[in-house]
Amino acid sequence: MTSRGGARWRTFVQTETGSAALLLAAVVAALLWANIDGHSYEALWEARFTIGFDTHHLSLGLHEWVNSGLMSLFFFLVGLEARREFDMGELRDRRWVVLSAVAGLGSMVVPALIYVAVNAGHDSVHGWGAAMSTDTAFALGILAVFGHRLPASLRALMLSVSVVDDLVALLVVAVFYSDEIRVPALLVALGALVLVVVLRLAGVRRALYCAVLSVVVWVALLEAGVDPVVTGLAVGGLVAAYPAPRGDLERASRLFRLFREQPTPELQRSAARGLASAISPNERLEQRFLPWVSFGIVPLFALANAGIELSRARLADAFASPITLGILCGCVVGKIVGIVGSMAGARLLSGGRLRPNVGWGSVTAAGAIAGAAFTVSLLIASIAFEGEELNQARVGILATLIGSFAVSWAVSGLVGLLPAARRARALLGSSEPLTDLAVAVDERHDRVRGPADATVTLVEYGDFECPYCGRAEGVVRDLLGSETDVRYVWRHLPLTDVHPHAQPAAEASEAAARQGRFWEMHDLLMERQDELDERDLVRHAREIGLDVEVFRRDLARRRGARRIAEDVDSADLSGVSGTPTFFVNGRRHHGAYNVAALTRAVEQARRRALADRAAVRRGVRSRTGRGG
């Protein structure tokens, strides 16, 4: 494989699209296997696997090991991402936590009611739990397919609702679909979970202790008669997320330099621990487990659960069955009604204080995407049904994937047909977005390039010696060259522990600013990042026409140091520890900083700003009309 082909493959498998595609391939493989040789399919997953000795052992079928064991890691990742949103994302606004809980409950209650209505009078009514849950992996995969039509903030909405969905679904499994609960084992599980909480609060970072206690919780829940997959979600939600502190990064740099000077095994271990501790445990654990879960465990789950024999007669029976129709209608229709209805009700009852962070068009799209049921629904169906009823439930669950994709495509397409202003409002809404930039841009103080009344403000924290900033500079120039409605703000963040010339270069730019030539010096320093010693700086000053003697004097007296320190302090307040870091209209830009990625972020910020202005103008006209 060529290097270019390898890069494309790595990019593919690192996205939700790749994960969902692999999951879909596993579904197809399971269907083919079950229809070609159904006996071998059933025999494999019914085979028992035992761990332990003599009387002290744990023996489960391979199907149970996958569903209750390996899937605990899937829910562990869901818990990690939910905690990260709570600590660093949209859920920092606790009103959004309440609204997400309301929407998540609505998205489960309405589908369950639809299922009960369709199955009223039938013994199958007890399987209402199979119609409740959204599959996070498939939902994010569908969202990735339509991502170019929908706002990036919709991902946070989907994750928030999915977490509530998964948590409630697992509680439903524990309460309504578990065998007789054995209290002593349940108390052991709760005690071990409390110990995990205590260790996290005490700041114990040894993952081994928490891992052992998590296994204890899992085994105790299994012995208690409660499906143990809830263990993953509970433990994942306890792992904190936070930006890498600048102090920890500087300490890691010092440890690495010591290793560079004396490459001994002891210093290697010390440097490795220092580098690892600079990243939050939440991000470390997700990076460690995500590939295994996305490209191993979840497809394996699909392979173990999606295998049903399909024939014309069986499909005809299934789609005449209230089980199949209840699940399909409950998910595809009920999710939209539940999410849109619960959010609208919450907004009405709260007097507008609780409202989505996206427009109602996006909320409707979220409801359509949430109709994709798979993982937890199959889990509940395998507990609630047997034989032909289980096959009918599986057909209904698989049908939700097609139905959800089709309805999502229709909703996003209809929103795309709206006029630009109404489309922006339908997608982005009018809620006040969260701001990640702690210190607002001040034209009188900041180094600003572009029109003061621009709709979009792009702030960069940068370092003149940082090679990544040098690469990003070309991207920023291309963006500014193609955009007339963007102002660009440079803020200093010299990483002095790794770039010895960064601080003098920043002070040189400020010395140039005292003579009205900041941007000329800025551009020259970014173009010549390997020419930043004192003689180079003086040569640059002469080249752009500065008074060199005044420039030398300002450098010697370090007149720009205080101004740079203020930028560094503002970076600390905003949780910035590396360069380049971009903020678009106050929101931190995550991910790539190529032209395409920054252009998308700028365009989305512009649409939201224009939608907000349009809403304000309509409000003014409405008040004026009433006043007249």
PDB file of C-alpha atoms in Angstrom, residues 144-261:
ATOM      1  CA  ALA A 144     -21.256  11.734   9.855  1.00  0.00           C
ATOM      2  CA  VAL A 145     -22.877  10.971   6.486  1.00  0.00           C
ATOM      3  CA  PHE A 146     -25.102  14.055   6.708  1.00  0.00           C
ATOM      4  CA  GLY A 147     -22.550  16.155   8.635  1.00  0.00           C
ATOM      5  CA  HIS A 148     -22.031  18.580   5.752  1.00  0.00           C
ATOM      6  CA  ARG A 149     -25.723  19.528   5.953  1.00  0.00           C
ATOM      7  CA  LEU A 150     -26.023  19.792   9.740  1.00  0.00           C
ATOM      8  CA  PRO A 151     -24.250  21.897  12.410  1.00  0.00           C
ATOM      9  CA  ALA A 152     -21.279  20.461  14.289  1.00  0.00           C
ATOM     10  CA  SER A 153     -23.003  21.175  17.618  1.00  0.00           C
ATOM     11  CA  LEU A 154     -25.622  18.546  16.729  1.00  0.00           C
ATOM     12  CA  ARG A 155     -23.058  15.905  17.711  1.00  0.00           C
ATOM     13  CA  ALA A 156     -23.138  17.177  21.307  1.00  0.00           C
ATOM     14  CA  LEU A 157     -26.949  16.946  21.289  1.00  0.00           C
ATOM     15  CA  MET A 158     -26.831  13.394  19.940  1.00  0.00           C
ATOM     16  CA  LEU A 159     -24.233  12.332  22.501  1.00  0.00           C
ATOM     17  CA  SER A 160     -26.131  13.934  25.377  1.00  0.00           C
ATOM     18  CA  VAL A 161     -29.398  12.260  24.429  1.00  0.00           C
ATOM     19  CA  SER A 162     -27.628   8.944  23.733  1.00  0.00           C
ATOM     20  CA  VAL A 163     -26.011   8.893  27.161  1.00  0.00           C
ATOM     21  CA  VAL A 164     -29.352   9.439  28.912  1.00  0.00           C
ATOM     22  CA  ASP A 165     -30.833   6.861  26.544  1.00  0.00           C
ATOM     23  CA  ASP A 166     -28.161   4.255  27.361  1.00  0.00           C
ATOM     24  CA  LEU A 167     -28.328   4.894  31.096  1.00  0.00           C
ATOM     25  CA  VAL A 168     -32.116   4.585  31.258  1.00  0.00           C
ATOM     26  CA  ALA A 169     -32.068   1.555  28.947  1.00  0.00           C
ATOM     27  CA  LEU A 170     -29.565  -0.222  31.185  1.00  0.00           C
ATOM     28  CA  LEU A 171     -31.688   0.610  34.233  1.00  0.00           C
ATOM     29  CA  VAL A 172     -34.690  -0.829  32.383  1.00  0.00           C
ATOM     30  CA  VAL A 173     -32.682  -3.998  31.757  1.00  0.00           C
ATOM     31  CA  ALA A 174     -31.682  -4.169  35.407  1.00  0.00           C
ATOM     32  CA  VAL A 175     -35.188  -3.588  36.788  1.00  0.00           C
ATOM     33  CA  PHE A 176     -37.558  -5.142  34.241  1.00  0.00           C
ATOM     34  CA  TYR A 177     -35.507  -7.707  32.326  1.00  0.00           C
ATOM     35  CA  SER A 178     -33.277  -9.224  34.987  1.00  0.00           C
ATOM     36  CA  ASP A 179     -33.869 -12.394  36.969  1.00  0.00           C
ATOM     37  CA  GLU A 180     -34.600 -12.334  40.663  1.00  0.00           C
ATOM     38  CA  ILE A 181     -32.177  -9.839  42.175  1.00  0.00           C
ATOM     39  CA  ARG A 182     -29.871 -11.174  44.913  1.00  0.00           C
ATOM     40  CA  VAL A 183     -29.367  -8.360  47.396  1.00  0.00           C
ATOM     41  CA  PRO A 184     -26.018  -9.411  49.016  1.00  0.00           C
ATOM     42  CA  ALA A 185     -24.253  -9.512  45.633  1.00  0.00           C
ATOM     43  CA  LEU A 186     -25.872  -6.203  44.670  1.00  0.00           C
ATOM     44  CA  LEU A 187     -24.532  -4.612  47.865  1.00  0.00           C
ATOM     45  CA  VAL A 188     -21.038  -5.881  47.022  1.00  0.00           C
ATOM     46  CA  ALA A 189     -21.313  -4.259  43.589  1.00  0.00           C
ATOM     47  CA  LEU A 190     -22.460  -0.941  45.076  1.00  0.00           C
ATOM     48  CA  GLY A 191     -19.671  -1.059  47.673  1.00  0.00           C
ATOM     49  CA  ALA A 192     -17.003  -1.646  45.023  1.00  0.00           C
ATOM     50  CA  LEU A 193     -18.435   1.207  42.936  1.00  0.00           C
ATOM     51  CA  VAL A 194     -18.299   3.516  45.965  1.00  0.00           C
ATOM     52  CA  LEU A 195     -14.620   2.582  46.392  1.00  0.00           C
ATOM     53  CA  VAL A 196     -13.993   3.571  42.759  1.00  0.00           C
ATOM     54  CA  VAL A 197     -15.614   6.963  43.495  1.00  0.00           C
ATOM     55  CA  VAL A 198     -13.477   7.396  46.628  1.00  0.00           C
ATOM     56  CA  LEU A 199     -10.274   6.600  44.728  1.00  0.00           C
ATOM     57  CA  ARG A 200     -11.168   9.116  41.993  1.00  0.00           C
ATOM     58  CA  LEU A 201     -11.957  11.820  44.560  1.00  0.00           C
ATOM     59  CA  ALA A 202      -8.722  11.064  46.430  1.00  0.00           C
ATOM     60  CA  GLY A 203      -6.750  11.632  43.226  1.00  0.00           C
ATOM     61  CA  VAL A 204      -5.420   8.066  42.992  1.00  0.00           C
ATOM     62  CA  ARG A 205      -4.172   7.743  39.415  1.00  0.00           C
ATOM     63  CA  ARG A 206      -3.252   4.060  39.371  1.00  0.00           C
ATOM     64  CA  ALA A 207      -5.645   2.652  36.789  1.00  0.00           C
ATOM     65  CA  LEU A 208      -5.006  -0.886  38.059  1.00  0.00           C
ATOM     66  CA  TYR A 209      -6.952  -0.309  41.285  1.00  0.00           C
ATOM     67  CA  CYS A 210      -9.997   1.046  39.449  1.00  0.00           C
ATOM     68  CA  ALA A 211      -9.780  -1.742  36.866  1.00  0.00           C
ATOM     69  CA  VAL A 212      -9.785  -4.458  39.545  1.00  0.00           C
ATOM     70  CA  LEU A 213     -12.704  -2.829  41.364  1.00  0.00           C
ATOM     71  CA  SER A 214     -14.590  -2.505  38.071  1.00  0.00           C
ATOM     72  CA  VAL A 215     -14.207  -6.248  37.500  1.00  0.00           C
ATOM     73  CA  VAL A 216     -15.530  -6.827  41.029  1.00  0.00           C
ATOM     74  CA  VAL A 217     -18.555  -4.649  40.245  1.00  0.00           C
ATOM     75  CA  TRP A 218     -19.151  -6.543  36.990  1.00  0.00           C
ATOM     76  CA  VAL A 219     -18.972 -10.003  38.580  1.00  0.00           C
ATOM     77  CA  ALA A 220     -21.094  -8.934  41.568  1.00  0.00           C
ATOM     78  CA  LEU A 221     -23.820  -7.524  39.308  1.00  0.00           C
ATOM     79  CA  LEU A 222     -23.808 -10.740  37.295  1.00  0.00           C
ATOM     80  CA  GLU A 223     -24.165 -12.762  40.497  1.00  0.00           C
ATOM     81  CA  ALA A 224     -26.916 -10.377  41.645  1.00  0.00           C
ATOM     82  CA  GLY A 225     -28.955 -11.150  38.526  1.00  0.00           C
ATOM     83  CA  VAL A 226     -28.488  -7.682  37.013  1.00  0.00           C
ATOM     84  CA  ASP A 227     -27.043  -7.304  33.520  1.00  0.00           C
ATOM     85  CA  PRO A 228     -23.501  -6.078  34.261  1.00  0.00           C
ATOM     86  CA  VAL A 229     -23.030  -3.876  31.166  1.00  0.00           C
ATOM     87  CA  VAL A 230     -24.131  -0.906  33.310  1.00  0.00           C
ATOM     88  CA  THR A 231     -20.698  -1.195  34.988  1.00  0.00           C
ATOM     89  CA  GLY A 232     -18.964   0.376  31.983  1.00  0.00           C
ATOM     90  CA  LEU A 233     -21.234   3.402  31.840  1.00  0.00           C
ATOM     91  CA  ALA A 234     -20.974   4.039  35.581  1.00  0.00           C
ATOM     92  CA  VAL A 235     -17.180   3.750  35.744  1.00  0.00           C
ATOM     93  CA  GLY A 236     -16.618   5.756  32.539  1.00  0.00           C
ATOM     94  CA  GLY A 237     -18.708   8.598  33.904  1.00  0.00           C
ATOM     95  CA  LEU A 238     -16.366   8.875  36.910  1.00  0.00           C
ATOM     96  CA  VAL A 239     -13.215   9.583  34.855  1.00  0.00           C
ATOM     97  CA  ALA A 240     -12.540  13.321  34.723  1.00  0.00           C
ATOM     98  CA  ALA A 241     -11.595  15.264  31.586  1.00  0.00           C
ATOM     99  CA  TYR A 242      -9.635  18.525  31.480  1.00  0.00           C
ATOM    100  CA  PRO A 243      -7.304  20.418  29.136  1.00  0.00           C
ATOM    101  CA  ALA A 244      -3.610  19.653  29.478  1.00  0.00           C
ATOM    102  CA  PRO A 245      -2.310  22.121  32.127  1.00  0.00           C
ATOM    103  CA  ARG A 246       0.630  24.203  30.940  1.00  0.00           C
ATOM    104  CA  GLY A 247       2.559  23.401  34.124  1.00  0.00           C
ATOM    105  CA  ASP A 248       2.253  19.658  33.499  1.00  0.00           C
ATOM    106  CA  LEU A 249       3.378  20.116  29.889  1.00  0.00           C
ATOM    107  CA  GLU A 250       6.435  22.116  30.998  1.00  0.00           C
ATOM    108  CA  ARG A 251       7.271  19.415  33.530  1.00  0.00           C
ATOM    109  CA  ALA A 252       6.977  16.776  30.787  1.00  0.00           C
ATOM    110  CA  SER A 253       9.358  18.843  28.620  1.00  0.00           C
ATOM    111  CA  ARG A 254      11.930  18.957  31.424  1.00  0.00           C
ATOM    112  CA  LEU A 255      11.696  15.205  31.951  1.00  0.00           C
ATOM    113  CA  PHE A 256      12.122  14.568  28.235  1.00  0.00           C
ATOM    114  CA  ARG A 257      15.195  16.835  28.106  1.00  0.00           C
ATOM    115  CA  LEU A 258      16.719  14.887  30.993  1.00  0.00           C
ATOM    116  CA  PHE A 259      16.137  11.669  29.070  1.00  0.00           C
ATOM    117  CA  ARG A 260      17.619  13.233  25.931  1.00  0.00           C
ATOM    118  CA  GLU A 261      20.774  14.105  27.866  1.00  0.00           C
TER     119      GLU A 261
END
